[in-house]
Amino acid sequence: MASIAGTCPLGALLRNSVSENNRKMSVVHYEGLRLPQRMQIPSSHTTIPSHYISASSSPRCRTIKAMASPTVAAPNREKDPKKRVVITGMGLVSVFGSDIDAFYNKLLEGESGISLIDRFDASSFSVRFGGQIRDFSSEGYIDGKNDRRLDDCWRYCIVAGKRALNDANLGQQVLDTMDKTRIGVLVGTGMGGLTAFSSGVQALIQKGYKKITPFFIPYSITNMGSALLAIDTGLMGPNYSISTACATANYCFYAAANHIRRGEADIMVVGGTEAAIMPTGVGGFIACRALSQRNEDPKKASRPWDKDRDGFVMGEGSGVLIMESLESATKRGATVIAEYLGGAITCDAHHMTDPRSDGLGVSSCITKSLEDAGVSPEEVNYVNAHATSTLAGDLAEVNAIKKVFKDTSELKMNATKSMIGHGLGAAGGLEAIATIKAITTGWVHPTINQDNLEPSVTIDTVPYVKKQHEVNVGISNSFGFGGHNSVVVFAPFRP
């Protein structure tokens, strides 16, 4: 999740200066090869609108030393179409809406989605802002009666999941012709139905146990997103949830890909969901002293790698991918967006919230993910970093990345959270989509609020202005409280 500074009501288990156990990185090597935005079998082309093209540098950009690309041996990647895992659909709910292209366009423009909270009266809270979703609509995805009952965590999950299925040409009519026992759902969450849980506790305290709604338990437990999505669509394959704090979504991608590789499923609906911008969620993270308190200028609050950062900014939403065996995608003539090459998960085994000082948990996770993907470090030229804007976490991640990638001269590393905040269990899902869009568009979004960069951050963080960059291999990092580390590896699809 993120780092914490200061004392915390968790007693002796937390230090006076607790930092974040979340770090995320991805790096990719530029081979000068331009891939189509989405590759259908055989192929199709998409161009970038001219209005996205901007100056390649910003007044705030520092000079990055250019070096010739070393010759890289052919990768040892999976060749069996039954075990190759491709991305055939994407869906999200975000502070920038529920349209994938609109979401990424906002990121490319460097727009902040952070604002003052108005979902509840936060005037007495020491933190009064976040990446709150507004004007969300589930019309066409959830019937009215259920929509009124559901916790936002599950509403976001169902909408993002169904949008991803539609994007993959797996609407209900198509699904009804398929073997649904071969299609699974794995959408995790860090906090679960927090509003449902808080409302149930409030009813118990104020009115007694007889006034607790029968939906209290079902809508609170963390597996319900996957369950509800399967109930709505009839998908009968592997179905469960994973909850590893802010590393949740990446853990889900890793597990889902292995279900496909082992032959247990042909298609998996996978990602993360979260809706914690409510009194208990905000109040809890305030108590941990993990949040930025820049109430006077919320849009400037999330500032990864900047010397003046003072904590993370809460976000929310859901990000879901359709992961599918290449064999299945080929048989049904699916459009392939990108390829999942591999991933890894490790544990710091060190502290509830503090990262290891030697960075071993994170660096070993990156290394293991590349080994699983059949990729050399030299091939990676893009990292979507965990980068939560915490004092210890940001630099710990950078140091781990430098351990793995000895030459970072051609590496681009950006922080999606600088614009949308920290989506907790949904963060990895939203950032996987940002990583894949960087691959398909050839543009990496900027990191905003970089006015006073830490001198030890010598990697190009794409400050303020998007950059054109052909991604060869990209990684997306997610790290969570408890020492949970996860890295996933994506690349352009090559038949």
Tab-separated table of C-alpha atoms in Angstrom:
chain	number	residue	atom	x	y	z
A	1	MET	CA	0.000	0.000	0.000
A	2	ALA	CA	1.930	3.037	1.082
A	3	SER	CA	4.366	4.251	3.615
A	4	ILE	CA	3.508	5.632	6.987
A	5	ALA	CA	5.334	8.322	8.911
A	6	GLY	CA	4.797	8.962	12.562
A	7	THR	CA	3.244	7.042	15.422
A	8	CYS	CA	0.336	4.747	14.789
A	9	PRO	CA	-2.365	3.271	17.021
A	10	LEU	CA	-1.204	-0.221	16.116
A	11	GLY	CA	1.091	-0.101	19.136
A	12	ALA	CA	4.497	-1.672	19.307
A	13	LEU	CA	4.059	-3.402	15.974
A	14	LEU	CA	4.535	-0.136	14.110
A	15	ARG	CA	7.563	2.057	14.427
A	16	ASN	CA	7.513	5.812	14.864
A	17	SER	CA	8.596	6.133	11.273
A	18	VAL	CA	6.885	3.514	9.227
A	19	SER	CA	7.323	3.412	5.536
A	20	GLU	CA	5.553	1.750	2.717
A	21	ASN	CA	5.708	-1.829	1.702
A	22	ASN	CA	4.691	-1.066	-1.788
A	23	ARG	CA	7.037	-0.545	-4.615
A	24	LYS	CA	6.449	-0.988	-8.278
A	25	MET	CA	8.651	-0.849	-11.362
A	26	SER	CA	8.760	-1.773	-14.939
A	27	VAL	CA	11.468	-1.348	-17.482
A	28	VAL	CA	11.646	-2.031	-21.183
A	29	HIS	CA	14.283	-1.975	-23.926
A	30	TYR	CA	13.655	-0.041	-27.155
A	31	GLU	CA	14.366	-2.083	-30.268
A	32	GLY	CA	12.997	0.546	-32.640
A	33	LEU	CA	10.078	-1.689	-33.609
A	34	ARG	CA	6.584	-0.189	-33.894
A	35	LEU	CA	3.751	-2.585	-33.168
A	36	PRO	CA	0.073	-2.111	-34.100
A	37	GLN	CA	-2.170	-0.820	-31.332
A	38	ARG	CA	-4.235	-3.993	-31.253
A	39	MET	CA	-3.190	-7.028	-33.202
A	40	GLN	CA	-5.895	-9.204	-34.613
A	41	ILE	CA	-4.980	-12.507	-35.946
A	42	PRO	CA	-3.584	-11.678	-38.508
A	43	SER	CA	-3.314	-7.915	-37.741
A	44	SER	CA	-4.830	-4.422	-37.688
A	45	HIS	CA	-3.508	-0.888	-37.327
A	46	THR	CA	-4.519	2.059	-35.199
A	47	THR	CA	-2.968	5.502	-35.387
A	48	ILE	CA	-2.509	8.141	-32.720
A	49	PRO	CA	-4.533	11.338	-33.191
A	50	SER	CA	-2.274	14.251	-34.051
A	51	HIS	CA	-3.546	16.321	-31.117
A	52	TYR	CA	-1.776	13.920	-28.737
A	53	ILE	CA	1.604	14.867	-30.132
A	54	SER	CA	3.446	17.301	-27.915
A	55	ALA	CA	6.943	18.533	-27.374
A	56	SER	CA	9.247	15.690	-26.504
A	57	SER	CA	10.643	17.538	-23.535
A	58	SER	CA	9.466	19.879	-20.847
A	59	PRO	CA	11.244	22.822	-19.247
A	60	ARG	CA	11.299	20.722	-16.098
A	61	CYS	CA	12.819	17.681	-17.797
A	62	ARG	CA	16.421	16.999	-17.009
A	63	THR	CA	18.834	15.675	-19.604
A	64	ILE	CA	19.024	11.914	-19.814
A	65	LYS	CA	22.258	10.510	-21.179
A	66	ALA	CA	21.669	8.624	-24.411
A	67	MET	CA	23.512	5.383	-24.993
A	68	ALA	CA	23.509	2.842	-27.786
A	69	SER	CA	21.282	-0.147	-27.198
A	70	PRO	CA	23.266	-3.280	-26.454
A	71	THR	CA	22.636	-6.297	-28.628
A	72	VAL	CA	20.179	-8.582	-26.878
A	73	ALA	CA	19.900	-12.295	-27.476
A	74	ALA	CA	16.569	-13.687	-28.663
A	75	PRO	CA	14.279	-14.130	-25.645
A	76	ASN	CA	13.442	-17.561	-24.329
A	77	ARG	CA	9.690	-17.018	-24.266
A	78	GLU	CA	6.782	-19.440	-24.188
A	79	LYS	CA	5.894	-20.750	-27.656
A	80	ASP	CA	3.067	-23.186	-26.885
A	81	PRO	CA	-0.225	-21.454	-27.874
A	82	LYS	CA	-1.971	-23.296	-25.044
A	83	LYS	CA	0.364	-21.666	-22.538
A	84	ARG	CA	0.905	-18.260	-24.119
A	85	VAL	CA	-1.346	-15.775	-22.296
A	86	VAL	CA	-2.683	-12.815	-24.224
A	87	ILE	CA	-4.874	-9.841	-23.320
A	88	THR	CA	-8.065	-9.702	-25.368
A	89	GLY	CA	-10.130	-7.183	-23.400
A	90	MET	CA	-9.883	-4.407	-20.824
A	91	GLY	CA	-12.441	-2.639	-18.633
A	92	LEU	CA	-12.238	-0.073	-15.887
A	93	VAL	CA	-14.006	2.322	-13.588
A	94	SER	CA	-11.852	5.304	-12.674
A	95	VAL	CA	-11.828	8.896	-11.533
A	96	PHE	CA	-11.616	9.713	-15.259
A	97	GLY	CA	-14.679	7.650	-16.149
A	98	SER	CA	-15.191	4.156	-17.510
A	99	ASP	CA	-13.896	4.517	-21.064
A	100	ILE	CA	-10.404	3.103	-21.631
A	101	ASP	CA	-9.335	5.645	-24.240
A	102	ALA	CA	-10.702	8.604	-22.275
A	103	PHE	CA	-8.860	7.336	-19.191
A	104	TYR	CA	-5.530	7.096	-20.984
A	105	ASN	CA	-6.007	10.387	-22.810
A	106	LYS	CA	-6.398	12.133	-19.447
A	107	LEU	CA	-3.205	10.498	-18.266
A	108	LEU	CA	-1.364	11.563	-21.435
A	109	GLU	CA	-2.539	15.125	-20.867
A	110	GLY	CA	-1.147	15.084	-17.332
A	111	GLU	CA	-4.510	15.896	-15.769
A	112	SER	CA	-5.035	15.385	-12.052
A	113	GLY	CA	-8.203	13.633	-10.908
A	114	ILE	CA	-7.704	14.576	-7.264
A	115	SER	CA	-10.290	16.837	-5.614
A	116	LEU	CA	-11.973	17.634	-2.312
A	117	ILE	CA	-14.175	14.842	-0.981
A	118	ASP	CA	-17.914	15.542	-1.043
A	119	ARG	CA	-19.289	11.989	-0.713
A	120	PHE	CA	-19.455	12.550	3.034
A	121	ASP	CA	-18.803	15.478	5.341
A	122	ALA	CA	-15.018	15.443	5.658
A	123	SER	CA	-14.748	18.957	7.105
A	124	SER	CA	-13.561	17.647	10.476
A	125	PHE	CA	-11.001	15.251	8.964
A	126	SER	CA	-7.332	16.243	8.756
A	127	VAL	CA	-7.339	14.915	5.167
A	128	ARG	CA	-10.249	16.109	3.043
A	129	PHE	CA	-9.357	15.107	-0.520
A	130	GLY	CA	-8.839	12.057	-2.720
A	131	GLY	CA	-9.390	10.535	-6.133
A	132	GLN	CA	-13.150	10.305	-5.614
A	133	ILE	CA	-15.219	8.898	-8.477
A	134	ARG	CA	-18.179	11.060	-9.472
A	135	ASP	CA	-21.075	10.587	-11.891
A	136	PHE	CA	-20.615	6.814	-11.945
A	137	SER	CA	-23.385	4.922	-13.687
A	138	SER	CA	-24.023	1.179	-13.708
A	139	GLU	CA	-26.966	1.479	-16.096
A	140	GLY	CA	-27.010	-1.424	-18.497
A	141	TYR	CA	-24.735	-3.507	-16.283
A	142	ILE	CA	-26.586	-3.936	-12.950
A	143	ASP	CA	-30.337	-3.997	-12.422
A	144	GLY	CA	-31.784	-1.182	-10.327
A	145	LYS	CA	-32.744	-3.207	-7.257
A	146	ASN	CA	-29.336	-4.805	-6.840
A	147	ASP	CA	-27.601	-1.567	-7.738
A	148	ARG	CA	-29.160	0.191	-4.749
A	149	ARG	CA	-28.048	-2.552	-2.363
A	150	LEU	CA	-24.508	-3.113	-3.552
A	151	ASP	CA	-21.388	-1.655	-2.001
A	152	ASP	CA	-19.532	0.538	-4.516
A	153	CYS	CA	-16.642	-1.908	-4.417
A	154	TRP	CA	-18.816	-4.534	-6.114
A	155	ARG	CA	-20.549	-2.070	-8.410
A	156	TYR	CA	-17.177	-0.982	-9.774
A	157	CYS	CA	-16.118	-4.616	-10.149
A	158	ILE	CA	-19.204	-5.712	-12.066
A	159	VAL	CA	-19.138	-2.745	-14.444
A	160	ALA	CA	-15.393	-3.017	-15.131
A	161	GLY	CA	-15.674	-6.780	-15.572
A	162	LYS	CA	-18.580	-6.638	-18.007
A	163	ARG	CA	-16.950	-3.826	-19.962
A	164	ALA	CA	-13.818	-5.963	-20.270
A	165	LEU	CA	-15.881	-8.923	-21.490
A	166	ASN	CA	-17.606	-6.728	-24.068
A	167	ASP	CA	-14.240	-5.346	-25.164
A	168	ALA	CA	-13.104	-8.930	-25.765
A	169	ASN	CA	-16.260	-9.685	-27.806
A	170	LEU	CA	-17.484	-11.909	-24.991
A	171	GLY	CA	-20.921	-10.439	-24.473
A	172	GLN	CA	-23.639	-12.581	-22.937
A	173	GLN	CA	-24.880	-13.955	-26.252
A	174	VAL	CA	-21.381	-15.117	-27.145
A	175	LEU	CA	-20.723	-16.510	-23.672
A	176	ASP	CA	-23.925	-18.553	-23.834
A	177	THR	CA	-22.462	-20.475	-26.797
A	178	MET	CA	-19.200	-21.287	-24.990
A	179	ASP	CA	-18.103	-23.811	-22.366
A	180	LYS	CA	-18.438	-21.599	-19.284
A	181	THR	CA	-16.642	-24.120	-17.090
A	182	ARG	CA	-13.475	-23.055	-18.939
A	183	ILE	CA	-13.889	-19.362	-18.068
A	184	GLY	CA	-13.022	-18.133	-14.574
A	185	VAL	CA	-13.162	-14.926	-12.541
A	186	LEU	CA	-10.485	-13.646	-10.188
A	187	VAL	CA	-11.043	-10.054	-9.039
A	188	GLY	CA	-9.441	-9.180	-5.726
A	189	THR	CA	-9.761	-6.299	-3.294
A	190	GLY	CA	-7.667	-4.999	-0.453
A	191	MET	CA	-10.518	-3.742	1.749
A	192	GLY	CA	-13.687	-5.441	0.477
A	193	GLY	CA	-17.156	-3.980	0.970
A	194	LEU	CA	-16.048	-1.360	3.453
A	195	THR	CA	-19.234	0.731	3.323
A	196	ALA	CA	-21.396	-2.358	3.829
A	197	PHE	CA	-19.247	-3.413	6.759
A	198	SER	CA	-19.258	0.035	8.370
A	199	SER	CA	-23.020	0.365	7.961
A	200	GLY	CA	-23.561	-3.014	9.597
A	201	VAL	CA	-21.395	-2.126	12.577
A	202	GLN	CA	-23.174	1.223	12.926
A	203	ALA	CA	-26.581	-0.524	12.893
A	204	LEU	CA	-25.397	-2.940	15.573
A	205	ILE	CA	-24.152	-0.175	17.858
A	206	GLN	CA	-27.048	2.220	17.367
A	207	LYS	CA	-30.039	-0.121	16.963
A	208	GLY	CA	-29.006	-3.618	17.967
A	209	TYR	CA	-28.249	-6.807	16.099
A	210	LYS	CA	-31.824	-7.272	14.824
A	211	LYS	CA	-31.396	-4.197	12.636
A	212	ILE	CA	-28.361	-5.570	10.798
A	213	THR	CA	-29.226	-6.140	7.131
A	214	PRO	CA	-28.963	-9.731	5.837
A	215	PHE	CA	-26.637	-8.338	3.154
A	216	PHE	CA	-24.109	-7.245	5.796
A	217	ILE	CA	-21.865	-10.312	5.603
A	218	PRO	CA	-22.271	-11.163	1.878
A	219	TYR	CA	-21.530	-7.616	0.747
A	220	SER	CA	-18.585	-7.205	3.113
A	221	ILE	CA	-16.508	-10.287	2.355
A	222	THR	CA	-13.746	-9.915	-0.210
A	223	ASN	CA	-14.696	-12.796	-2.532
A	224	MET	CA	-18.065	-11.307	-3.440
A	225	GLY	CA	-16.858	-9.327	-6.477
A	226	SER	CA	-15.747	-12.472	-8.295
A	227	ALA	CA	-18.853	-14.314	-7.125
A	228	LEU	CA	-21.342	-11.654	-8.261
A	229	LEU	CA	-19.667	-11.282	-11.645
A	230	ALA	CA	-19.826	-15.045	-12.164
A	231	ILE	CA	-23.467	-15.215	-11.023
A	232	ASP	CA	-24.397	-12.497	-13.518
A	233	THR	CA	-22.561	-14.084	-16.447
A	234	GLY	CA	-22.752	-17.793	-15.633
A	235	LEU	CA	-18.973	-18.278	-15.656
A	236	MET	CA	-18.185	-21.534	-13.838
A	237	GLY	CA	-14.399	-21.775	-14.032
A	238	PRO	CA	-11.913	-20.996	-11.233
A	239	ASN	CA	-13.469	-18.352	-9.005
A	240	TYR	CA	-12.085	-16.718	-5.879
A	241	SER	CA	-10.430	-13.520	-4.694
A	242	ILE	CA	-6.990	-12.586	-3.445
A	243	SER	CA	-6.392	-9.885	-0.854
A	244	THR	CA	-2.784	-8.763	-0.499
A	245	ALA	CA	-3.345	-5.077	0.236
A	246	CYS	CA	-2.091	-2.879	-2.611
A	247	ALA	CA	-0.421	-5.787	-4.393
A	248	THR	CA	-3.805	-7.487	-4.871
A	249	ALA	CA	-4.474	-7.014	-8.597
A	250	ASN	CA	-1.014	-8.145	-9.682
A	251	TYR	CA	-1.327	-11.241	-7.506
A	252	CYS	CA	-4.582	-11.948	-9.340
A	253	PHE	CA	-2.957	-11.571	-12.780
A	254	TYR	CA	-0.158	-13.907	-11.767
A	255	ALA	CA	-2.537	-16.546	-10.390
A	256	ALA	CA	-4.944	-16.317	-13.328
A	257	ALA	CA	-2.164	-16.733	-15.888
A	258	ASN	CA	-1.042	-19.877	-14.093
A	259	HIS	CA	-4.580	-21.310	-14.253
A	260	ILE	CA	-4.393	-20.881	-18.030
A	261	ARG	CA	-0.864	-22.255	-18.303
A	262	ARG	CA	-1.848	-25.344	-16.304
A	263	GLY	CA	-4.803	-25.969	-18.597
A	264	GLU	CA	-7.423	-25.305	-15.910
A	265	ALA	CA	-9.057	-22.444	-17.829
A	266	ASP	CA	-9.036	-20.952	-21.309
A	267	ILE	CA	-10.132	-17.462	-20.275
A	268	MET	CA	-9.897	-15.559	-16.981
A	269	VAL	CA	-11.612	-12.294	-16.033
A	270	VAL	CA	-9.005	-10.738	-13.753
A	271	GLY	CA	-8.207	-7.575	-11.830
A	272	GLY	CA	-8.798	-5.546	-8.700
A	273	THR	CA	-11.510	-3.339	-7.232
A	274	GLU	CA	-11.715	-0.872	-4.342
A	275	ALA	CA	-14.045	1.759	-2.877
A	276	ALA	CA	-12.488	3.005	0.351
A	277	ILE	CA	-13.112	6.751	0.073
A	278	MET	CA	-15.597	6.777	2.919
A	279	PRO	CA	-15.262	7.750	6.593
A	280	THR	CA	-13.809	4.478	7.869
A	281	GLY	CA	-11.333	4.169	5.008
A	282	VAL	CA	-10.085	7.745	5.087
A	283	GLY	CA	-10.100	7.844	8.879
A	284	GLY	CA	-8.171	4.591	9.104
A	285	PHE	CA	-5.377	5.756	6.830
A	286	ILE	CA	-5.249	9.089	8.633
A	287	ALA	CA	-4.727	7.154	11.863
A	288	CYS	CA	-1.812	5.379	10.220
A	289	ARG	CA	-0.410	8.779	9.177
A	290	ALA	CA	0.016	7.466	5.662
A	291	LEU	CA	-1.810	10.230	3.763
A	292	SER	CA	-0.707	13.541	2.330
A	293	GLN	CA	-2.285	16.460	4.186
A	294	ARG	CA	-1.956	19.014	1.390
A	295	ASN	CA	-5.591	20.121	1.740
A	296	GLU	CA	-4.868	23.576	0.340
A	297	ASP	CA	-3.777	22.178	-3.026
A	298	PRO	CA	-5.108	18.630	-3.552
A	299	LYS	CA	-4.063	18.338	-7.198
A	300	LYS	CA	-0.443	18.854	-6.147
A	301	ALA	CA	-0.586	16.364	-3.276
A	302	SER	CA	0.447	13.167	-5.055
A	303	ARG	CA	4.054	13.843	-6.027
A	304	PRO	CA	6.107	10.655	-6.396
A	305	TRP	CA	9.891	11.096	-6.101
A	306	ASP	CA	9.547	14.801	-5.284
A	307	LYS	CA	11.458	16.014	-2.220
A	308	ASP	CA	8.301	17.683	-0.856
A	309	ARG	CA	6.061	14.582	-0.915
A	310	ASP	CA	4.263	13.941	2.357
A	311	GLY	CA	2.240	10.756	1.850
A	312	PHE	CA	-0.089	9.093	-0.606
A	313	VAL	CA	-3.498	10.208	-1.855
A	314	MET	CA	-6.409	7.775	-1.680
A	315	GLY	CA	-8.023	6.702	-4.915
A	316	GLU	CA	-10.620	4.129	-5.941
A	317	GLY	CA	-12.038	2.227	-8.896
A	318	SER	CA	-11.566	-1.064	-10.688
A	319	GLY	CA	-9.331	-2.370	-13.449
A	320	VAL	CA	-10.028	-5.714	-15.174
A	321	LEU	CA	-8.275	-7.615	-17.954
A	322	ILE	CA	-9.433	-10.565	-20.030
A	323	MET	CA	-6.520	-13.008	-20.006
A	324	GLU	CA	-6.791	-15.828	-22.519
A	325	SER	CA	-4.689	-18.605	-23.980
A	326	LEU	CA	-3.451	-17.771	-27.456
A	327	GLU	CA	-5.036	-21.011	-28.657
A	328	SER	CA	-8.476	-19.915	-27.412
A	329	ALA	CA	-8.086	-16.406	-28.827
A	330	THR	CA	-7.061	-17.796	-32.209
A	331	LYS	CA	-9.948	-20.255	-32.374
A	332	ARG	CA	-12.554	-17.577	-31.784
A	333	GLY	CA	-10.833	-14.924	-33.934
A	334	ALA	CA	-10.281	-12.572	-31.021
A	335	THR	CA	-8.430	-9.298	-31.263
A	336	VAL	CA	-5.222	-9.499	-29.256
A	337	ILE	CA	-4.208	-6.287	-27.495
A	338	ALA	CA	-0.936	-7.347	-25.860
A	339	GLU	CA	0.755	-10.350	-24.301
A	340	TYR	CA	1.308	-11.237	-20.668
A	341	LEU	CA	4.790	-12.729	-20.543
A	342	GLY	CA	5.059	-13.570	-16.862
A	343	GLY	CA	5.146	-12.381	-13.295
A	344	ALA	CA	6.315	-13.090	-9.787
A	345	ILE	CA	5.326	-12.674	-6.156
A	346	THR	CA	7.587	-12.507	-3.105
A	347	CYS	CA	7.458	-11.454	0.538
A	348	ASP	CA	9.805	-9.118	2.399
A	349	ALA	CA	9.290	-11.140	5.611
A	350	HIS	CA	10.412	-8.027	7.427
A	351	HIS	CA	7.732	-5.664	8.773
A	352	MET	CA	4.022	-4.921	8.450
A	353	THR	CA	4.533	-1.637	6.615
A	354	ASP	CA	8.258	-0.929	6.312
A	355	PRO	CA	10.210	-2.139	3.257
A	356	ARG	CA	13.453	-4.010	3.688
A	357	SER	CA	16.369	-1.601	3.785
A	358	ASP	CA	18.338	-3.812	1.364
A	359	GLY	CA	15.442	-3.890	-1.129
A	360	LEU	CA	15.902	-7.642	-1.542
A	361	GLY	CA	12.190	-8.476	-1.590
A	362	VAL	CA	11.452	-6.046	-4.417
A	363	SER	CA	14.574	-6.599	-6.511
A	364	SER	CA	14.213	-10.384	-6.285
A	365	CYS	CA	10.562	-10.085	-7.327
A	366	ILE	CA	11.517	-8.108	-10.438
A	367	THR	CA	14.247	-10.628	-11.265
A	368	LYS	CA	11.927	-13.599	-10.795
A	369	SER	CA	9.241	-11.969	-12.961
A	370	LEU	CA	11.718	-11.570	-15.821
A	371	GLU	CA	12.831	-15.179	-15.426
A	372	ASP	CA	9.208	-16.333	-15.557
A	373	ALA	CA	8.664	-14.195	-18.662
A	374	GLY	CA	11.800	-15.407	-20.454
A	375	VAL	CA	13.027	-11.828	-20.660
A	376	SER	CA	16.461	-10.338	-20.040
A	377	PRO	CA	16.777	-7.072	-18.082
A	378	GLU	CA	18.178	-5.384	-21.207
A	379	GLU	CA	14.911	-5.954	-23.052
A	380	VAL	CA	12.866	-3.930	-20.576
A	381	ASN	CA	12.495	-0.227	-21.373
A	382	TYR	CA	9.379	0.810	-19.456
A	383	VAL	CA	8.376	0.639	-15.804
A	384	ASN	CA	4.986	1.601	-14.448
A	385	ALA	CA	6.141	2.182	-10.898
A	386	HIS	CA	4.291	1.595	-7.669
A	387	ALA	CA	5.441	5.097	-6.644
A	388	THR	CA	2.866	6.092	-4.049
A	389	SER	CA	4.430	9.437	-3.026
A	390	THR	CA	5.675	8.242	0.351
A	391	LEU	CA	9.007	9.181	1.868
A	392	ALA	CA	10.581	5.742	2.175
A	393	GLY	CA	8.636	3.791	-0.416
A	394	ASP	CA	9.456	5.828	-3.512
A	395	LEU	CA	13.218	5.675	-3.069
A	396	ALA	CA	13.241	2.033	-1.966
A	397	GLU	CA	11.561	1.080	-5.220
A	398	VAL	CA	13.993	3.108	-7.317
A	399	ASN	CA	16.956	1.526	-5.545
A	400	ALA	CA	15.569	-1.953	-6.211
A	401	ILE	CA	15.068	-1.130	-9.885
A	402	LYS	CA	18.659	0.053	-10.178
A	403	LYS	CA	19.846	-3.247	-8.743
A	404	VAL	CA	18.155	-5.179	-11.511
A	405	PHE	CA	18.608	-2.801	-14.439
A	406	LYS	CA	22.251	-1.781	-14.575
A	407	ASP	CA	21.814	0.530	-17.566
A	408	THR	CA	18.723	2.744	-17.215
A	409	SER	CA	19.612	5.206	-19.975
A	410	GLU	CA	16.772	4.041	-22.231
A	411	LEU	CA	14.320	3.315	-19.463
A	412	LYS	CA	11.135	5.314	-18.935
A	413	MET	CA	9.557	5.108	-15.496
A	414	ASN	CA	6.318	6.884	-14.629
A	415	ALA	CA	3.809	7.086	-11.793
A	416	THR	CA	0.118	6.753	-12.661
A	417	LYS	CA	-0.729	7.524	-9.026
A	418	SER	CA	0.509	11.100	-9.448
A	419	MET	CA	-2.777	11.755	-11.296
A	420	ILE	CA	-5.376	9.285	-9.990
A	421	GLY	CA	-4.114	8.614	-6.478
A	422	HIS	CA	-3.585	5.208	-4.909
A	423	GLY	CA	-6.370	2.782	-5.791
A	424	LEU	CA	-5.212	0.279	-3.125
A	425	GLY	CA	-6.411	-3.180	-4.260
A	426	ALA	CA	-7.474	-1.727	-7.622
A	427	ALA	CA	-4.172	0.065	-8.264
A	428	GLY	CA	-2.498	-2.819	-10.088
A	429	GLY	CA	-5.524	-3.280	-12.346
A	430	LEU	CA	-5.673	0.365	-13.383
A	431	GLU	CA	-1.893	0.520	-13.826
A	432	ALA	CA	-1.808	-2.678	-15.895
A	433	ILE	CA	-4.218	-0.975	-18.285
A	434	ALA	CA	-1.975	2.117	-18.359
A	435	THR	CA	1.013	-0.136	-19.093
A	436	ILE	CA	-0.786	-1.900	-21.932
A	437	LYS	CA	-1.949	1.419	-23.403
A	438	ALA	CA	1.664	2.623	-23.379
A	439	ILE	CA	2.525	-0.489	-25.385
A	440	THR	CA	-0.294	-0.097	-27.912
A	441	THR	CA	-0.094	3.675	-28.429
A	442	GLY	CA	3.660	4.250	-28.322
A	443	TRP	CA	3.179	7.055	-25.786
A	444	VAL	CA	4.012	6.981	-22.086
A	445	HIS	CA	2.092	9.294	-19.804
A	446	PRO	CA	3.886	11.871	-17.643
A	447	THR	CA	4.483	11.923	-13.919
A	448	ILE	CA	3.118	15.219	-12.619
A	449	ASN	CA	4.032	17.341	-9.594
A	450	GLN	CA	7.781	16.863	-10.028
A	451	ASP	CA	9.107	20.238	-8.999
A	452	ASN	CA	12.022	19.150	-6.820
A	453	LEU	CA	13.163	15.691	-7.867
A	454	GLU	CA	15.157	13.556	-5.459
A	455	PRO	CA	18.777	13.584	-6.712
A	456	SER	CA	19.085	9.801	-6.400
A	457	VAL	CA	16.294	9.335	-8.972
A	458	THR	CA	18.399	9.276	-12.132
A	459	ILE	CA	15.908	7.345	-14.275
A	460	ASP	CA	13.735	9.333	-16.698
A	461	THR	CA	10.421	9.745	-14.826
A	462	VAL	CA	8.735	11.493	-17.787
A	463	PRO	CA	8.084	14.701	-15.822
A	464	TYR	CA	4.994	16.721	-16.755
A	465	VAL	CA	4.919	15.974	-20.505
A	466	LYS	CA	4.125	12.669	-22.230
A	467	LYS	CA	6.819	11.106	-24.371
A	468	GLN	CA	6.735	8.992	-27.474
A	469	HIS	CA	8.371	5.698	-26.584
A	470	GLU	CA	8.230	2.321	-28.280
A	471	VAL	CA	7.796	-0.182	-25.485
A	472	ASN	CA	9.610	-3.443	-26.039
A	473	VAL	CA	8.826	-4.994	-22.664
A	474	GLY	CA	7.083	-3.239	-19.787
A	475	ILE	CA	6.721	-4.200	-16.158
A	476	SER	CA	4.162	-3.018	-13.631
A	477	ASN	CA	5.001	-3.159	-9.924
A	478	SER	CA	2.640	-3.415	-6.947
A	479	PHE	CA	3.652	-3.771	-3.314
A	480	GLY	CA	1.462	-4.020	-0.239
A	481	PHE	CA	1.371	-3.843	3.539
A	482	GLY	CA	2.614	-7.115	4.967
A	483	GLY	CA	5.618	-7.164	2.654
A	484	HIS	CA	3.710	-8.456	-0.376
A	485	ASN	CA	5.609	-7.804	-3.613
A	486	SER	CA	4.317	-8.442	-7.124
A	487	VAL	CA	5.543	-7.674	-10.633
A	488	VAL	CA	3.855	-8.467	-13.950
A	489	VAL	CA	5.434	-8.318	-17.403
A	490	PHE	CA	3.659	-7.246	-20.605
A	491	ALA	CA	4.840	-6.856	-24.190
A	492	PRO	CA	3.482	-6.183	-27.673
A	493	PHE	CA	1.887	-9.263	-29.177
A	494	ARG	CA	3.946	-10.953	-31.845
A	495	PRO	CA	2.202	-13.961	-33.467
